[in-house]
Amino acid sequence: MQGQLGLEGIPGKLVRVTPAKLANWDSCPRKFRMTYLDRPTPSRSGARANATLGAVVHNALKAFFELPTAQRTPEKAVLLVRQCWKSDGFADFEQADEYRGRAQRWVAEYVERLGPGADPVAVERWVSAPVGTIIAEGRVDRIDRRDGALVVVDYKTGRRAATDEDARDSRALALYAVATRKTLRGETGRVELHHLPSGRVGAWDHDQASLDEHVRAAERSAAELQAASDTFEEGDGGRAAFPPKPGAQCAWCEFRAHCPEGQQAAPPAAPWAGLAG
Ligand code: SF4
């Protein structure tokens, strides 16, 4: 296994990271500590409707692509959204019902656009690969094969339509492409964000240089979070290594009840505030 060489020339320990873990660290070290290190884990605020909606759409599409090809129809997609539906975090029954209808429409239109020929190589696939000083891993929403190459696809259901720049700048997609290449042994480079509410696809064709750039940024964050985590595990509490990063994101933070700085930074967002309009 490839690794970082220590002073004695002995390979150092690779840091195992998911894109979610790296993003959590970059957004706020204190939140990272509460999410991954504090035990027992501090209590979290309740469910958010946008997260519930995203999970429903992901689960419905996973179930859809597990069906035999002949059964993959828009009508079946509508049924699957209904079967996967949850109302956690919505304001009331009316709002949940409205969004269930929207989700059914989004997914039906999406699979209609894909057409009957869409046959992914993998759905909700865990990929993992050592690269540089890290082991990059995570669950990819979908992996397609097009013109002989593997394409990493990520579903989005948030308020903002995905752009090509979003796909280019997504460290998660780049790390998935790197890990997919090694896990499934195929060429990768193209990454896509599929925004179901708008039907917009943000896409980027990475070359080796742009993938390397994302990996280097991931290595930097991974080294920081590992150094901080080591102080925590050494038993001094490591509080100074996990400073709060107050900002607009505190409105949404599930640990804000435990964070005076975050409470000062932004008022709490309603559980349904992140829903696509
Ligand atoms: S409320 Fe803000 S500063 Fe506090 S842990 Fe959450 S994100 Fe960090």
Coordinates of C-alpha atoms and ligand atoms in Angstrom, one line a residue:
M1 CA 0.0 0.0 0.0
Q2 CA 1.3 3.4 -0.9
G3 CA 1.8 5.7 2.0
Q4 CA 3.5 8.8 3.4
L5 CA 7.1 8.3 4.3
G6 CA 8.0 9.1 7.8
L7 CA 11.5 10.4 9.0
E8 CA 12.8 6.8 9.2
G9 CA 11.5 6.0 5.8
I10 CA 8.7 3.9 7.3
P11 CA 5.4 4.4 5.6
G12 CA 3.1 6.6 7.8
K13 CA -0.4 5.7 8.6
L14 CA -2.9 6.7 5.9
V15 CA -5.8 8.8 7.0
R16 CA -9.1 7.3 6.2
V17 CA -11.6 10.0 5.1
T18 CA -14.9 10.4 3.4
P19 CA -15.8 13.6 1.6
A20 CA -18.5 14.2 4.3
K21 CA -15.8 14.0 7.1
L22 CA -13.5 16.4 5.3
A23 CA -16.3 18.9 4.6
N24 CA -17.4 18.6 8.3
W25 CA -13.8 19.5 9.4
D26 CA -13.5 22.4 7.0
S27 CA -16.8 23.9 7.9
C28 CA -16.2 23.8 11.7
P29 CA -13.6 21.9 13.8
R30 CA -15.9 22.0 16.9
K31 CA -18.7 20.5 14.9
F32 CA -16.3 17.8 13.7
R33 CA -15.4 17.0 17.3
M34 CA -19.0 16.7 18.3
T35 CA -19.8 14.6 15.3
Y36 CA -16.9 12.1 15.3
L37 CA -15.1 12.2 18.6
D38 CA -17.2 13.2 21.6
R39 CA -18.7 10.2 23.3
P40 CA -21.5 10.0 24.1
T41 CA -22.3 12.1 21.0
P42 CA -24.0 15.3 22.1
S43 CA -27.7 15.5 21.3
R44 CA -28.6 16.7 17.9
S45 CA -31.5 19.0 16.8
G46 CA -34.4 17.3 15.0
A47 CA -34.7 16.2 11.4
R48 CA -34.6 18.8 8.6
A49 CA -37.2 18.5 5.8
N50 CA -34.6 19.0 3.0
A51 CA -32.5 16.2 4.3
T52 CA -35.6 13.9 4.6
L53 CA -36.6 14.8 1.0
G54 CA -33.1 14.1 -0.3
A55 CA -33.0 10.7 1.4
V56 CA -36.4 9.8 0.0
V57 CA -35.3 10.7 -3.6
H58 CA -32.0 8.8 -3.2
N59 CA -33.8 5.7 -1.8
A60 CA -36.4 5.8 -4.5
L61 CA -33.8 6.0 -7.3
K62 CA -31.8 3.2 -5.7
A63 CA -34.9 1.0 -5.6
F64 CA -35.7 2.0 -9.2
F65 CA -32.4 0.9 -10.6
E66 CA -32.5 -2.4 -8.7
L67 CA -35.6 -3.3 -10.7
P68 CA -35.3 -5.3 -13.9
T69 CA -34.9 -2.9 -16.8
A70 CA -38.4 -3.7 -18.2
Q71 CA -40.0 -2.5 -15.0
R72 CA -38.2 0.9 -14.9
T73 CA -41.1 3.2 -15.8
P74 CA -42.0 6.7 -14.7
E75 CA -45.1 5.2 -13.1
K76 CA -43.0 2.8 -11.1
A77 CA -40.8 5.7 -10.0
V78 CA -43.8 7.5 -8.6
L79 CA -44.8 4.5 -6.7
L80 CA -41.4 4.1 -5.2
V81 CA -41.3 7.7 -4.0
R82 CA -44.6 7.0 -2.2
Q83 CA -43.2 3.8 -0.7
C84 CA -40.0 5.5 0.5
W85 CA -41.8 8.7 1.8
K86 CA -41.1 10.1 5.3
S87 CA -42.5 13.4 6.7
D88 CA -39.7 14.1 9.3
G89 CA -39.0 17.8 9.6
F90 CA -41.8 19.2 7.5
A91 CA -44.0 22.0 8.9
D92 CA -47.2 20.1 8.7
F93 CA -49.2 17.5 6.7
E94 CA -50.0 19.9 3.9
Q95 CA -46.4 20.9 3.3
A96 CA -45.3 17.2 3.4
D97 CA -48.0 16.3 1.0
E98 CA -47.0 19.1 -1.4
Y99 CA -43.4 18.0 -1.4
R100 CA -44.3 14.3 -1.8
G101 CA -46.1 15.3 -5.0
R102 CA -43.1 17.4 -6.2
A103 CA -40.7 14.5 -5.4
Q104 CA -42.9 12.1 -7.4
R105 CA -42.9 14.5 -10.3
W106 CA -39.2 15.2 -10.2
V107 CA -38.3 11.5 -10.1
A108 CA -40.8 10.6 -12.8
E109 CA -39.5 13.3 -15.2
Y110 CA -35.9 12.4 -14.4
V111 CA -36.3 8.7 -15.3
E112 CA -38.3 9.7 -18.4
R113 CA -35.4 11.9 -19.5
L114 CA -32.9 9.1 -18.9
G115 CA -34.9 6.7 -21.0
P116 CA -35.1 3.0 -20.9
G117 CA -31.4 2.6 -22.1
A118 CA -30.0 3.9 -18.8
D119 CA -28.3 0.9 -17.1
P120 CA -25.9 2.0 -14.3
V121 CA -22.8 0.0 -13.5
A122 CA -23.4 0.6 -9.8
V123 CA -25.9 2.3 -7.5
E124 CA -25.1 3.5 -3.9
R125 CA -21.7 1.8 -4.3
W126 CA -19.1 2.1 -1.6
V127 CA -15.7 2.9 -3.2
S128 CA -12.4 3.1 -1.4
A129 CA -8.8 3.6 -2.5
P130 CA -5.4 4.7 -1.1
V131 CA -4.1 7.8 -2.8
G132 CA -1.2 9.8 -1.5
T133 CA -1.5 10.1 2.3
I134 CA -5.2 9.3 2.5
I135 CA -7.6 6.5 1.9
A136 CA -10.5 8.2 0.0
E137 CA -13.8 6.5 0.4
G138 CA -17.5 7.0 0.4
R139 CA -20.8 5.9 -1.1
V140 CA -21.4 7.1 -4.7
D141 CA -25.0 7.7 -5.7
R142 CA -24.6 6.1 -9.2
I143 CA -21.8 5.1 -11.5
D144 CA -22.6 4.9 -15.3
R145 CA -20.5 3.6 -18.1
R146 CA -20.5 5.8 -21.1
D147 CA -18.2 5.4 -24.1
G148 CA -16.1 2.9 -22.1
A149 CA -15.4 5.2 -19.2
L150 CA -17.0 5.4 -15.7
V151 CA -19.0 8.5 -14.9
V152 CA -19.7 9.5 -11.3
V153 CA -23.2 10.8 -10.7
D154 CA -24.5 12.6 -7.6
Y155 CA -28.2 13.5 -7.1
K156 CA -29.1 16.9 -5.7
T157 CA -32.5 18.1 -4.4
G158 CA -31.6 21.4 -2.8
R159 CA -32.7 24.9 -3.7
R160 CA -30.0 25.8 -6.1
A161 CA -29.6 24.2 -9.5
A162 CA -26.2 22.6 -10.1
T163 CA -23.7 24.3 -12.4
D164 CA -20.7 23.0 -14.3
E165 CA -18.5 25.0 -11.9
D166 CA -20.1 23.2 -8.9
A167 CA -19.2 19.9 -10.5
R168 CA -15.7 21.1 -11.2
D169 CA -15.2 22.4 -7.6
S170 CA -16.8 19.4 -5.8
R171 CA -14.0 17.7 -3.9
A172 CA -16.5 14.9 -3.1
L173 CA -17.0 14.1 -6.8
A174 CA -13.3 14.3 -7.5
L175 CA -12.4 11.9 -4.7
Y176 CA -15.2 9.6 -5.8
A177 CA -13.8 9.6 -9.3
V178 CA -10.3 8.6 -7.9
A179 CA -11.7 5.9 -5.6
T180 CA -14.1 4.6 -8.3
R181 CA -11.2 4.3 -10.8
K182 CA -9.3 2.0 -8.4
T183 CA -12.3 0.1 -6.9
L184 CA -14.0 -0.7 -10.3
R185 CA -10.8 -0.7 -12.3
G186 CA -11.9 1.6 -15.1
E187 CA -11.1 5.0 -16.5
T188 CA -12.8 8.0 -14.7
G189 CA -12.8 11.7 -15.1
R190 CA -16.3 12.9 -15.9
V191 CA -18.4 13.8 -12.8
E192 CA -22.0 15.0 -12.8
L193 CA -24.4 16.7 -10.4
H194 CA -28.0 15.9 -11.3
H195 CA -30.4 18.5 -9.8
L196 CA -33.8 16.8 -9.9
P197 CA -36.0 19.9 -9.1
S198 CA -34.7 21.8 -12.2
G199 CA -33.5 18.9 -14.4
R200 CA -30.2 20.7 -14.7
V201 CA -27.0 18.7 -14.9
G202 CA -23.7 20.3 -13.8
A203 CA -20.9 18.3 -15.4
W204 CA -17.1 18.4 -15.5
D205 CA -14.4 16.4 -17.3
H206 CA -11.5 16.1 -14.9
D207 CA -8.0 15.4 -16.1
Q208 CA -5.2 14.0 -13.9
A209 CA -4.0 17.4 -12.9
S210 CA -7.4 18.6 -11.7
L211 CA -8.0 15.4 -9.8
D212 CA -4.5 15.7 -8.2
E213 CA -5.3 19.2 -7.1
H214 CA -8.4 18.0 -5.3
V215 CA -6.5 15.1 -3.7
R216 CA -3.8 17.5 -2.4
A217 CA -6.5 19.7 -0.8
A218 CA -8.0 16.6 0.7
E219 CA -4.6 15.6 2.1
R220 CA -4.2 19.0 3.7
S221 CA -7.5 18.8 5.5
A222 CA -7.0 15.1 6.4
A223 CA -3.6 16.0 8.0
E224 CA -5.2 18.8 10.0
L225 CA -8.1 16.7 11.3
Q226 CA -5.8 13.8 12.1
A227 CA -3.4 16.0 14.1
A228 CA -6.3 17.5 16.0
S229 CA -7.9 14.0 16.6
D230 CA -4.5 12.7 17.9
T231 CA -4.5 15.4 20.7
F232 CA -8.1 14.4 21.6
E233 CA -7.1 10.8 21.8
E234 CA -4.0 11.5 23.9
G235 CA -6.4 12.4 26.6
D236 CA -5.9 16.2 27.1
G237 CA -9.4 16.9 25.8
G238 CA -7.9 18.6 22.8
R239 CA -10.4 21.4 23.1
A240 CA -8.1 24.0 21.6
A241 CA -7.5 21.9 18.5
F242 CA -11.2 22.1 17.7
P243 CA -12.1 25.9 17.6
P244 CA -15.7 26.9 16.7
K245 CA -16.1 28.6 13.2
P246 CA -19.1 30.7 13.7
G247 CA -20.9 31.9 10.6
A248 CA -24.1 31.6 8.6
Q249 CA -23.9 27.8 8.7
C250 CA -24.6 27.9 12.4
A251 CA -28.3 28.5 11.6
W252 CA -28.4 24.9 10.3
C253 CA -25.9 23.2 12.7
E254 CA -27.4 20.2 14.5
F255 CA -25.2 20.9 17.5
R256 CA -25.9 24.6 18.0
A257 CA -27.7 23.9 21.3
H258 CA -24.2 23.0 22.7
C259 CA -22.4 26.0 21.1
P260 CA -22.8 29.6 22.5
E261 CA -20.6 31.1 19.7
G262 CA -22.8 29.5 17.1
Q263 CA -26.0 30.7 18.8
Q264 CA -24.6 34.3 18.7
A265 CA -23.6 34.0 15.0
A266 CA -27.0 33.2 13.5
P267 CA -30.6 32.6 14.5
P268 CA -31.8 29.0 14.1
A269 CA -33.3 28.1 10.7
A270 CA -36.7 26.4 10.7
P271 CA -36.5 22.7 10.0
W272 CA -38.1 23.2 6.6
A273 CA -36.1 26.3 5.6
G274 CA -33.8 24.4 3.2
L275 CA -36.5 23.1 0.9
A276 CA -36.3 23.8 -2.8
G277 CA -38.9 26.4 -3.7
Ligands
SF4_1 S1 -23.0 26.2 15.9 FE1 -21.5 26.9 14.4 S2 -19.6 27.3 15.5 FE2 -21.0 26.0 16.8 S3 -20.4 23.9 16.3 FE3 -22.1 24.4 14.9 S4 -21.1 25.2 13.0 FE4 -19.6 25.2 14.7

